[in-house]
PDB file of C-alpha atoms and ligand atoms in Angstrom:
ATOM      1  CA  MET A   1      75.933 239.270  85.041  1.00 53.00           C
ATOM      2  CA  ASN A   2      77.437 237.652  81.771  1.00 79.00           C
ATOM      3  CA  ASP A   3      75.841 239.065  78.677  1.00 91.00           C
ATOM      4  CA  SER A   4      77.779 236.614  76.330  1.00 95.00           C
ATOM      5  CA  GLY A   5      75.880 234.755  73.779  1.00 97.00           C
ATOM      6  CA  SER A   6      75.762 231.021  73.778  1.00 98.00           C
ATOM      7  CA  LEU A   7      77.980 228.715  71.784  1.00 98.00           C
ATOM      8  CA  TYR A   8      76.191 225.611  70.423  1.00 98.00           C
ATOM      9  CA  ILE A   9      77.838 222.387  69.335  1.00 98.00           C
ATOM     10  CA  VAL A  10      75.487 221.036  66.933  1.00 98.00           C
ATOM     11  CA  ALA A  11      75.647 217.487  65.606  1.00 98.00           C
ATOM     12  CA  THR A  12      74.757 216.994  61.927  1.00 98.00           C
ATOM     13  CA  PRO A  13      74.071 213.894  59.828  1.00 98.00           C
ATOM     14  CA  ILE A  14      76.716 211.219  59.103  1.00 98.00           C
ATOM     15  CA  GLY A  15      75.239 210.421  55.816  1.00 97.00           C
ATOM     16  CA  ASN A  16      71.587 210.485  55.788  1.00 97.00           C
ATOM     17  CA  LEU A  17      70.261 213.959  55.628  1.00 95.00           C
ATOM     18  CA  ASP A  18      66.820 213.062  57.525  1.00 96.00           C
ATOM     19  CA  ASP A  19      69.090 212.562  60.690  1.00 97.00           C
ATOM     20  CA  ILE A  20      69.266 216.099  61.449  1.00 97.00           C
ATOM     21  CA  SER A  21      67.228 216.765  64.625  1.00 98.00           C
ATOM     22  CA  LEU A  22      64.292 219.210  64.943  1.00 97.00           C
ATOM     23  CA  ARG A  23      66.169 221.187  67.678  1.00 98.00           C
ATOM     24  CA  ALA A  24      69.351 221.379  65.485  1.00 98.00           C
ATOM     25  CA  ILE A  25      67.328 222.929  62.735  1.00 98.00           C
ATOM     26  CA  GLU A  26      65.761 225.294  65.253  1.00 98.00           C
ATOM     27  CA  ILE A  27      69.252 226.437  66.655  1.00 98.00           C
ATOM     28  CA  LEU A  28      70.958 226.714  63.252  1.00 98.00           C
ATOM     29  CA  LYS A  29      67.968 229.046  62.459  1.00 98.00           C
ATOM     30  CA  SER A  30      68.074 231.157  65.645  1.00 98.00           C
ATOM     31  CA  VAL A  31      71.767 231.777  66.117  1.00 98.00           C
ATOM     32  CA  GLN A  32      73.427 234.799  64.529  1.00 98.00           C
ATOM     33  CA  LEU A  33      76.365 232.889  62.930  1.00 98.00           C
ATOM     34  CA  ILE A  34      77.315 229.245  61.986  1.00 98.00           C
ATOM     35  CA  ALA A  35      80.887 228.228  62.377  1.00 97.00           C
ATOM     36  CA  ALA A  36      81.559 225.414  59.910  1.00 96.00           C
ATOM     37  CA  GLU A  37      84.595 223.310  59.197  1.00 92.00           C
ATOM     38  CA  ASP A  38      84.121 223.611  55.690  1.00 93.00           C
ATOM     39  CA  THR A  39      81.486 226.414  54.582  1.00 94.00           C
ATOM     40  CA  ARG A  40      81.094 225.138  50.999  1.00 94.00           C
ATOM     41  CA  HIS A  41      80.281 221.580  52.370  1.00 94.00           C
ATOM     42  CA  SER A  42      77.895 222.970  55.023  1.00 95.00           C
ATOM     43  CA  LYS A  43      76.091 225.252  52.688  1.00 95.00           C
ATOM     44  CA  LYS A  44      74.393 222.209  51.021  1.00 93.00           C
ATOM     45  CA  LEU A  45      73.151 220.983  54.396  1.00 94.00           C
ATOM     46  CA  ILE A  46      71.812 224.267  55.630  1.00 95.00           C
ATOM     47  CA  GLN A  47      70.151 225.055  52.263  1.00 95.00           C
ATOM     48  CA  SER A  48      68.317 221.671  52.396  1.00 94.00           C
ATOM     49  CA  ILE A  49      66.752 222.478  55.684  1.00 95.00           C
ATOM     50  CA  GLN A  50      65.925 226.109  54.683  1.00 95.00           C
ATOM     51  CA  VAL A  51      68.414 227.767  57.029  1.00 96.00           C
ATOM     52  CA  ASP A  52      69.844 231.014  55.800  1.00 96.00           C
ATOM     53  CA  THR A  53      72.150 231.927  58.749  1.00 97.00           C
ATOM     54  CA  PRO A  54      75.538 233.285  57.649  1.00 97.00           C
ATOM     55  CA  LEU A  55      78.395 230.837  57.602  1.00 97.00           C
ATOM     56  CA  ILE A  56      81.957 231.508  58.905  1.00 95.00           C
ATOM     57  CA  SER A  57      84.890 229.211  58.588  1.00 93.00           C
ATOM     58  CA  TYR A  58      86.431 227.414  61.687  1.00 94.00           C
ATOM     59  CA  HIS A  59      88.666 224.390  61.581  1.00 87.00           C
ATOM     60  CA  ASP A  60      91.708 223.094  63.551  1.00 79.00           C
ATOM     61  CA  PHE A  61      94.136 225.079  61.658  1.00 79.00           C
ATOM     62  CA  SER A  62      92.192 228.342  62.168  1.00 76.00           C
ATOM     63  CA  SER A  63      94.702 230.921  63.540  1.00 80.00           C
ATOM     64  CA  GLU A  64      94.538 232.214  67.198  1.00 84.00           C
ATOM     65  CA  SER A  65      93.113 235.446  65.878  1.00 87.00           C
ATOM     66  CA  ALA A  66      90.332 233.577  63.894  1.00 87.00           C
ATOM     67  CA  THR A  67      89.280 231.814  67.284  1.00 92.00           C
ATOM     68  CA  ARG A  68      89.542 235.289  69.214  1.00 93.00           C
ATOM     69  CA  LYS A  69      87.110 236.733  66.665  1.00 94.00           C
ATOM     70  CA  ILE A  70      84.477 234.134  67.257  1.00 96.00           C
ATOM     71  CA  LEU A  71      84.893 234.633  70.981  1.00 97.00           C
ATOM     72  CA  ASP A  72      84.764 238.216  70.853  1.00 97.00           C
ATOM     73  CA  LYS A  73      81.424 237.894  68.962  1.00 97.00           C
ATOM     74  CA  LEU A  74      80.159 235.509  71.631  1.00 98.00           C
ATOM     75  CA  GLN A  75      81.283 238.074  74.400  1.00 97.00           C
ATOM     76  CA  ALA A  76      79.466 240.777  72.363  1.00 97.00           C
ATOM     77  CA  GLY A  77      76.204 238.628  72.812  1.00 97.00           C
ATOM     78  CA  LEU A  78      75.950 236.900  69.540  1.00 98.00           C
ATOM     79  CA  SER A  79      74.950 233.173  69.644  1.00 98.00           C
ATOM     80  CA  ILE A  80      76.985 230.958  67.373  1.00 98.00           C
ATOM     81  CA  ALA A  81      76.510 227.302  66.520  1.00 98.00           C
ATOM     82  CA  LEU A  82      79.568 225.184  65.571  1.00 98.00           C
ATOM     83  CA  ILE A  83      79.080 222.418  63.142  1.00 98.00           C
ATOM     84  CA  SER A  84      81.624 219.996  61.410  1.00 97.00           C
ATOM     85  CA  ASP A  85      81.504 218.229  58.019  1.00 96.00           C
ATOM     86  CA  ALA A  86      79.620 215.370  59.432  1.00 97.00           C
ATOM     87  CA  GLY A  87      78.477 213.943  62.938  1.00 98.00           C
ATOM     88  CA  THR A  88      79.425 215.488  66.292  1.00 98.00           C
ATOM     89  CA  PRO A  89      81.976 218.449  66.359  1.00 97.00           C
ATOM     90  CA  LEU A  90      85.025 217.690  68.551  1.00 97.00           C
ATOM     91  CA  ILE A  91      84.932 213.832  67.988  1.00 98.00           C
ATOM     92  CA  SER A  92      87.833 213.519  65.379  1.00 97.00           C
ATOM     93  CA  ASP A  93      86.601 216.917  64.390  1.00 95.00           C
ATOM     94  CA  PRO A  94      87.586 220.698  65.113  1.00 94.00           C
ATOM     95  CA  GLY A  95      86.248 222.566  67.941  1.00 95.00           C
ATOM     96  CA  TYR A  96      88.314 221.758  71.082  1.00 94.00           C
ATOM     97  CA  LYS A  97      90.374 224.730  71.158  1.00 93.00           C
ATOM     98  CA  LEU A  98      87.200 227.051  70.801  1.00 95.00           C
ATOM     99  CA  VAL A  99      85.179 225.137  73.418  1.00 96.00           C
ATOM    100  CA  CYS A 100      88.157 225.305  75.747  1.00 96.00           C
ATOM    101  CA  MET A 101      88.703 228.926  75.415  1.00 95.00           C
ATOM    102  CA  ALA A 102      84.962 229.686  75.628  1.00 97.00           C
ATOM    103  CA  ARG A 103      84.895 227.927  78.914  1.00 97.00           C
ATOM    104  CA  GLN A 104      87.777 229.752  80.088  1.00 97.00           C
ATOM    105  CA  LEU A 105      85.852 232.981  79.415  1.00 97.00           C
ATOM    106  CA  SER A 106      82.685 231.815  81.169  1.00 97.00           C
ATOM    107  CA  ILE A 107      80.711 231.552  77.712  1.00 98.00           C
ATOM    108  CA  GLU A 108      77.997 229.230  77.925  1.00 98.00           C
ATOM    109  CA  VAL A 109      78.621 226.172  75.751  1.00 98.00           C
ATOM    110  CA  LEU A 110      75.540 223.920  75.175  1.00 98.00           C
ATOM    111  CA  PRO A 111      75.366 220.642  73.040  1.00 98.00           C
ATOM    112  CA  VAL A 112      72.814 219.825  70.498  1.00 98.00           C
ATOM    113  CA  PRO A 113      73.307 216.117  70.340  1.00 98.00           C
ATOM    114  CA  GLY A 114      72.817 213.911  67.508  1.00 98.00           C
ATOM    115  CA  PRO A 115      74.431 211.555  64.941  1.00 98.00           C
ATOM    116  CA  CYS A 116      78.098 210.269  65.752  1.00 98.00           C
ATOM    117  CA  ALA A 117      79.760 207.441  63.955  1.00 98.00           C
ATOM    118  CA  VAL A 118      81.147 206.055  67.284  1.00 98.00           C
ATOM    119  CA  THR A 119      77.747 205.597  68.998  1.00 98.00           C
ATOM    120  CA  ALA A 120      75.902 204.465  65.853  1.00 98.00           C
ATOM    121  CA  ALA A 121      78.441 201.605  65.170  1.00 98.00           C
ATOM    122  CA  LEU A 122      78.514 200.594  68.863  1.00 98.00           C
ATOM    123  CA  SER A 123      74.631 200.563  68.784  1.00 98.00           C
ATOM    124  CA  VAL A 124      74.476 197.834  66.236  1.00 98.00           C
ATOM    125  CA  ALA A 125      77.764 196.030  66.573  1.00 98.00           C
ATOM    126  CA  GLY A 126      76.507 193.352  69.059  1.00 98.00           C
ATOM    127  CA  LEU A 127      79.633 193.550  71.143  1.00 98.00           C
ATOM    128  CA  ALA A 128      79.857 194.760  74.643  1.00 97.00           C
ATOM    129  CA  THR A 129      78.896 198.200  75.163  1.00 98.00           C
ATOM    130  CA  ASP A 130      78.953 198.609  78.915  1.00 97.00           C
ATOM    131  CA  ARG A 131      82.508 200.033  78.754  1.00 97.00           C
ATOM    132  CA  PHE A 132      84.378 201.099  75.824  1.00 98.00           C
ATOM    133  CA  VAL A 133      87.225 203.177  74.749  1.00 98.00           C
ATOM    134  CA  PHE A 134      87.519 205.585  71.541  1.00 98.00           C
ATOM    135  CA  GLU A 135      90.738 205.345  69.983  1.00 98.00           C
ATOM    136  CA  GLY A 136      90.027 207.683  66.905  1.00 98.00           C
ATOM    137  CA  PHE A 137      92.491 207.224  63.763  1.00 98.00           C
ATOM    138  CA  LEU A 138      95.516 205.075  63.999  1.00 98.00           C
ATOM    139  CA  SER A 139      98.658 206.416  62.599  1.00 97.00           C
ATOM    140  CA  ALA A 140      99.192 206.265  59.014  1.00 96.00           C
ATOM    141  CA  LYS A 141     102.639 204.977  59.547  1.00 96.00           C
ATOM    142  CA  SER A 142     102.900 201.255  60.026  1.00 94.00           C
ATOM    143  CA  GLY A 143     105.444 201.120  62.864  1.00 96.00           C
ATOM    144  CA  ALA A 144     103.513 203.817  65.046  1.00 97.00           C
ATOM    145  CA  ARG A 145     100.316 201.969  64.178  1.00 97.00           C
ATOM    146  CA  GLN A 146     101.385 198.530  65.386  1.00 97.00           C
ATOM    147  CA  LYS A 147     102.965 200.038  68.578  1.00 97.00           C
ATOM    148  CA  ARG A 148      99.678 201.660  69.547  1.00 98.00           C
ATOM    149  CA  LEU A 149      97.965 198.319  68.728  1.00 98.00           C
ATOM    150  CA  GLN A 150     100.449 196.491  71.052  1.00 97.00           C
ATOM    151  CA  ALA A 151      99.686 198.957  73.867  1.00 97.00           C
ATOM    152  CA  LEU A 152      96.063 198.145  73.474  1.00 97.00           C
ATOM    153  CA  ALA A 153      96.459 194.389  73.203  1.00 95.00           C
ATOM    154  CA  ARG A 154      95.504 193.725  76.906  1.00 93.00           C
ATOM    155  CA  GLU A 155      92.662 196.321  76.838  1.00 96.00           C
ATOM    156  CA  MET A 156      89.568 194.510  78.196  1.00 96.00           C
ATOM    157  CA  ARG A 157      87.027 197.160  77.217  1.00 98.00           C
ATOM    158  CA  THR A 158      85.516 197.335  73.619  1.00 98.00           C
ATOM    159  CA  ILE A 159      87.790 199.572  71.321  1.00 98.00           C
ATOM    160  CA  VAL A 160      86.486 201.838  68.774  1.00 98.00           C
ATOM    161  CA  PHE A 161      88.662 203.090  65.862  1.00 98.00           C
ATOM    162  CA  TYR A 162      87.838 205.403  62.893  1.00 98.00           C
ATOM    163  CA  GLU A 163      89.536 204.358  59.635  1.00 98.00           C
ATOM    164  CA  SER A 164      89.747 205.681  56.119  1.00 96.00           C
ATOM    165  CA  PRO A 165      89.432 203.593  52.858  1.00 97.00           C
ATOM    166  CA  HIS A 166      93.093 203.631  52.048  1.00 96.00           C
ATOM    167  CA  ARG A 167      94.252 201.938  55.301  1.00 97.00           C
ATOM    168  CA  ILE A 168      91.101 199.734  56.208  1.00 98.00           C
ATOM    169  CA  GLU A 169      92.965 196.543  54.944  1.00 97.00           C
ATOM    170  CA  VAL A 170      96.423 197.176  56.464  1.00 97.00           C
ATOM    171  CA  CYS A 171      94.901 198.392  59.733  1.00 98.00           C
ATOM    172  CA  VAL A 172      92.581 195.108  60.043  1.00 98.00           C
ATOM    173  CA  GLU A 173      95.697 193.086  59.017  1.00 98.00           C
ATOM    174  CA  ASP A 174      97.783 194.636  61.665  1.00 98.00           C
ATOM    175  CA  MET A 175      94.977 194.142  64.289  1.00 98.00           C
ATOM    176  CA  ALA A 176      94.785 190.407  63.382  1.00 97.00           C
ATOM    177  CA  LEU A 177      98.510 190.167  63.918  1.00 96.00           C
ATOM    178  CA  VAL A 178      98.622 191.889  67.325  1.00 96.00           C
ATOM    179  CA  PHE A 179      95.227 191.028  68.883  1.00 96.00           C
ATOM    180  CA  GLY A 180      95.213 187.511  67.416  1.00 94.00           C
ATOM    181  CA  ALA A 181      93.299 185.922  64.416  1.00 95.00           C
ATOM    182  CA  ASP A 182      90.427 184.922  66.633  1.00 95.00           C
ATOM    183  CA  ARG A 183      89.581 188.277  68.230  1.00 97.00           C
ATOM    184  CA  GLN A 184      85.975 189.519  67.428  1.00 97.00           C
ATOM    185  CA  VAL A 185      85.584 192.595  65.317  1.00 98.00           C
ATOM    186  CA  PHE A 186      82.560 194.704  63.871  1.00 98.00           C
ATOM    187  CA  ILE A 187      83.016 196.911  60.837  1.00 98.00           C
ATOM    188  CA  ALA A 188      80.576 199.480  60.220  1.00 98.00           C
ATOM    189  CA  ARG A 189      80.777 200.710  56.647  1.00 98.00           C
ATOM    190  CA  GLU A 190      78.970 203.716  55.247  1.00 98.00           C
ATOM    191  CA  LEU A 191      76.635 203.949  58.173  1.00 98.00           C
ATOM    192  CA  THR A 192      73.246 205.513  57.210  1.00 98.00           C
ATOM    193  CA  LYS A 193      74.113 205.788  53.507  1.00 98.00           C
ATOM    194  CA  LYS A 194      72.930 203.832  50.641  1.00 97.00           C
ATOM    195  CA  PHE A 195      75.801 201.365  50.393  1.00 97.00           C
ATOM    196  CA  GLU A 196      75.919 200.700  54.370  1.00 98.00           C
ATOM    197  CA  SER A 197      77.213 197.337  55.108  1.00 97.00           C
ATOM    198  CA  HIS A 198      78.290 195.684  58.279  1.00 98.00           C
ATOM    199  CA  PHE A 199      80.544 192.617  59.109  1.00 98.00           C
ATOM    200  CA  LEU A 200      80.755 190.787  62.523  1.00 98.00           C
ATOM    201  CA  GLY A 201      83.375 187.972  63.095  1.00 98.00           C
ATOM    202  CA  SER A 202      86.837 186.977  63.688  1.00 98.00           C
ATOM    203  CA  MET A 203      89.843 189.212  62.498  1.00 98.00           C
ATOM    204  CA  ALA A 204      90.844 186.486  60.083  1.00 98.00           C
ATOM    205  CA  ASP A 205      87.420 186.355  58.472  1.00 98.00           C
ATOM    206  CA  CYS A 206      87.479 190.020  58.491  1.00 98.00           C
ATOM    207  CA  VAL A 207      90.638 190.237  56.401  1.00 98.00           C
ATOM    208  CA  LEU A 208      89.038 187.634  54.023  1.00 98.00           C
ATOM    209  CA  TRP A 209      85.874 189.719  53.837  1.00 98.00           C
ATOM    210  CA  LEU A 210      87.864 193.010  52.882  1.00 97.00           C
ATOM    211  CA  LYS A 211      89.595 191.183  50.280  1.00 97.00           C
ATOM    212  CA  SER A 212      86.801 189.339  48.739  1.00 97.00           C
ATOM    213  CA  ASP A 213      85.206 192.351  47.278  1.00 95.00           C
ATOM    214  CA  SER A 214      86.820 195.706  46.673  1.00 94.00           C
ATOM    215  CA  ASN A 215      83.478 197.477  47.468  1.00 96.00           C
ATOM    216  CA  ASN A 216      84.170 196.243  50.938  1.00 96.00           C
ATOM    217  CA  GLN A 217      87.093 198.671  51.128  1.00 97.00           C
ATOM    218  CA  LYS A 218      85.218 201.629  49.830  1.00 97.00           C
ATOM    219  CA  GLY A 219      83.752 204.627  52.046  1.00 98.00           C
ATOM    220  CA  GLU A 220      83.845 205.465  55.742  1.00 98.00           C
ATOM    221  CA  PHE A 221      84.561 202.848  58.377  1.00 98.00           C
ATOM    222  CA  VAL A 222      84.348 202.407  62.057  1.00 98.00           C
ATOM    223  CA  VAL A 223      86.210 199.525  63.413  1.00 98.00           C
ATOM    224  CA  VAL A 224      84.779 197.975  66.834  1.00 98.00           C
ATOM    225  CA  VAL A 225      87.092 195.490  68.427  1.00 98.00           C
ATOM    226  CA  SER A 226      85.961 193.279  71.304  1.00 98.00           C
ATOM    227  CA  GLY A 227      88.261 193.517  74.471  1.00 97.00           C
ATOM    228  CA  CYS A 228      90.794 191.114  75.498  1.00 95.00           C
ATOM    229  CA  ASN A 229      89.122 188.414  77.762  1.00 85.00           C
ATOM    230  CA  GLU A 230      90.446 186.620  80.811  1.00 80.00           C
ATOM    231  CA  GLU A 231      91.643 183.688  78.891  1.00 81.00           C
ATOM    232  CA  GLU A 232      93.402 185.612  76.308  1.00 82.00           C
ATOM    233  CA  ASP A 233      95.054 187.774  78.849  1.00 81.00           C
ATOM    234  CA  GLN A 234      96.236 184.836  80.690  1.00 84.00           C
ATOM    235  CA  LEU A 235      97.753 183.290  77.567  1.00 84.00           C
ATOM    236  CA  ARG A 236      99.395 186.694  76.611  1.00 82.00           C
ATOM    237  CA  LYS A 237     100.976 186.806  80.303  1.00 87.00           C
ATOM    238  CA  GLN A 238     102.003 183.337  80.069  1.00 90.00           C
ATOM    239  CA  GLN A 239     103.872 183.734  76.760  1.00 88.00           C
ATOM    240  CA  GLN A 240     105.587 186.802  78.071  1.00 89.00           C
ATOM    241  CA  ALA A 241     106.370 184.869  81.266  1.00 93.00           C
ATOM    242  CA  LEU A 242     107.994 181.971  79.358  1.00 93.00           C
ATOM    243  CA  GLU A 243     110.320 184.365  77.494  1.00 92.00           C
ATOM    244  CA  ILE A 244     111.419 185.809  80.891  1.00 94.00           C
ATOM    245  CA  VAL A 245     111.843 182.145  82.227  1.00 93.00           C
ATOM    246  CA  GLU A 246     114.041 181.259  79.260  1.00 91.00           C
ATOM    247  CA  LEU A 247     116.348 184.155  79.934  1.00 92.00           C
ATOM    248  CA  LEU A 248     116.462 183.611  83.610  1.00 93.00           C
ATOM    249  CA  ARG A 249     117.115 179.939  83.441  1.00 88.00           C
ATOM    250  CA  ARG A 250     120.764 180.509  82.763  1.00 86.00           C
ATOM    251  CA  GLU A 251     121.241 182.443  86.195  1.00 91.00           C
ATOM    252  CA  VAL A 252     118.714 180.881  88.520  1.00 92.00           C
ATOM    253  CA  SER A 253     116.730 177.619  89.287  1.00 91.00           C
ATOM    254  CA  MET A 254     113.767 176.898  87.339  1.00 91.00           C
ATOM    255  CA  LYS A 255     111.589 177.472  90.516  1.00 91.00           C
ATOM    256  CA  GLN A 256     113.162 180.996  91.129  1.00 92.00           C
ATOM    257  CA  ALA A 257     112.802 181.781  87.329  1.00 93.00           C
ATOM    258  CA  VAL A 258     109.159 181.036  87.460  1.00 92.00           C
ATOM    259  CA  ALA A 259     108.464 182.894  90.577  1.00 93.00           C
ATOM    260  CA  ILE A 260     110.083 186.012  89.292  1.00 94.00           C
ATOM    261  CA  ALA A 261     108.364 185.823  85.828  1.00 93.00           C
ATOM    262  CA  SER A 262     105.128 185.198  87.406  1.00 93.00           C
ATOM    263  CA  LYS A 263     105.453 188.278  89.629  1.00 93.00           C
ATOM    264  CA  ILE A 264     106.544 190.396  86.681  1.00 94.00           C
ATOM    265  CA  THR A 265     103.810 189.352  84.359  1.00 91.00           C
ATOM    266  CA  GLY A 266     100.904 188.197  86.453  1.00 89.00           C
ATOM    267  CA  ALA A 267     100.842 184.916  84.761  1.00 89.00           C
ATOM    268  CA  ARG A 268      99.705 181.895  87.062  1.00 90.00           C
ATOM    269  CA  LYS A 269     102.612 180.448  88.916  1.00 91.00           C
ATOM    270  CA  ASN A 270     101.786 176.871  88.923  1.00 90.00           C
ATOM    271  CA  LYS A 271     100.585 176.726  85.363  1.00 88.00           C
ATOM    272  CA  LEU A 272     103.658 178.595  84.271  1.00 89.00           C
ATOM    273  CA  TYR A 273     105.836 176.073  86.253  1.00 91.00           C
ATOM    274  CA  GLU A 274     104.085 173.179  84.571  1.00 90.00           C
ATOM    275  CA  ILE A 275     104.438 174.508  80.814  1.00 90.00           C
ATOM    276  CA  ALA A 276     108.074 175.546  81.553  1.00 89.00           C
ATOM    277  CA  LEU A 277     108.820 172.077  82.553  1.00 87.00           C
ATOM    278  CA  ASN A 278     107.258 170.566  79.491  1.00 86.00           C
ATOM    279  CA  ASN A 279     108.942 173.128  77.314  1.00 77.00           C
ATOM    280  CA  VAL A 280     111.484 171.564  75.069  1.00 49.00           C
ATOM    281  CA  ASN A 281     113.636 174.722  75.200  1.00 55.00           C
ATOM    282  CA  PHE A 282     114.494 174.023  78.942  1.00 51.00           C
ATOM    283  CA  ASP A 283     116.347 170.987  78.414  1.00 49.00           C
ATOM    284  CA  ASP A 284     117.957 171.091  81.947  1.00 51.00           C
ATOM    285  CA  ALA A 285     114.740 171.528  83.945  1.00 46.00           C
TER     286      ALA A 285
HETATM  287  N1  SAM B   1      82.646 213.902  63.927  1.00 64.29           N
HETATM  288  C1  SAM B   1      82.277 212.602  63.314  1.00 64.29           C
HETATM  289  C2  SAM B   1      81.443 211.905  64.105  1.00 64.29           C
HETATM  290  O1  SAM B   1      80.749 212.324  64.932  1.00 64.29           O
HETATM  291  O2  SAM B   1      81.450 210.590  64.095  1.00 64.29           O
HETATM  292  C3  SAM B   1      83.656 211.990  62.654  1.00 64.29           C
HETATM  293  C4  SAM B   1      84.546 212.774  61.878  1.00 64.29           C
HETATM  294  S1  SAM B   1      85.948 211.879  61.437  1.00 64.29           S
HETATM  295  C5  SAM B   1      86.696 213.351  60.534  1.00 64.29           C
HETATM  296  C6  SAM B   1      85.413 211.095  60.007  1.00 64.29           C
HETATM  297  C7  SAM B   1      85.410 209.615  60.529  1.00 64.29           C
HETATM  298  O3  SAM B   1      84.277 209.026  61.036  1.00 64.29           O
HETATM  299  C8  SAM B   1      85.614 208.803  59.019  1.00 64.29           C
HETATM  300  O4  SAM B   1      86.746 208.601  58.389  1.00 64.29           O
HETATM  301  C9  SAM B   1      84.963 207.366  59.489  1.00 64.29           C
HETATM  302  O5  SAM B   1      85.973 206.713  60.140  1.00 64.29           O
HETATM  303  C10 SAM B   1      83.947 207.835  60.616  1.00 64.29           C
HETATM  304  N2  SAM B   1      82.606 208.128  60.031  1.00 64.29           N
HETATM  305  C11 SAM B   1      81.902 209.208  59.670  1.00 64.29           C
HETATM  306  N3  SAM B   1      80.821 208.943  59.119  1.00 64.29           N
HETATM  307  C12 SAM B   1      80.707 207.682  58.792  1.00 64.29           C
HETATM  308  C13 SAM B   1      79.757 206.743  58.338  1.00 64.29           C
HETATM  309  N4  SAM B   1      78.651 207.304  57.894  1.00 64.29           N
HETATM  310  N5  SAM B   1      79.964 205.407  58.338  1.00 64.29           N
HETATM  311  C14 SAM B   1      81.101 205.020  58.884  1.00 64.29           C
HETATM  312  N6  SAM B   1      82.045 205.616  59.506  1.00 64.29           N
HETATM  313  C15 SAM B   1      81.860 207.051  59.505  1.00 64.29           C
END
């Protein structure tokens, strides 16, 4: 029989302290230790809910030996709760290594679900939620950011990003460039906090909204982008196919060029042929 204690992964508020769950309070009181991303930050939360369980530090840069120490305590029978600065641990927050190793040691890992900025934003966005992908933070470097966005341009599911106030404007500008000015986007700013605000509209209008008031660029952000629709997908494929046709036209007939380009890109052949014939660049069609 396994005599280890349990590792509880406890969600805490993302702004409004009243969002702590009754079960989260109960577990934080009952465990022997709380492992926190930032003990000073978490002290305020646990004091506000009259919890006096000792705190220890655990973050992504914790050494192997610090992780080992927590696992040793669990194996010795202590139960430990992991919390992050806000929301659900492991969601763009520390904990992955610890959970992974705890599982390898057959230590029970139990969730105490609650606030999470991804689900909070999705629940009010008004964009499709039946399928979505979570992308977390984009790169701070513009080249890498645009490359990642290019890779997502034809994603049909709703895409969720986290963003910081320093980069929200350039991030949405890059999205407008890569996804197109008409793509729908929802911005959830300062969810559950005093200055919470939302924006829903096109990428082009979102850029204007961000620029219209410097307050719109302050705080914490979730950016929810609607997926690429069939029509937009066909247009992208067509554009790519036309570039291929233009290259191939020097080597093969228009008909062959269109057939090859359509096969590579998935663009509709008949439509592509019609557009290619009318395209001024193809003077010998
Ligand atoms: N673990 C957290 C969760 O469950 O959402 C996320 C932690 S991550 C380090 C912090 C990022 O989450 C912020 O930069 C922001 O993108 C997003 N976020 C967290 N709280 C938020 C809030 N109240 N409103 C909007 N976005 C928030």
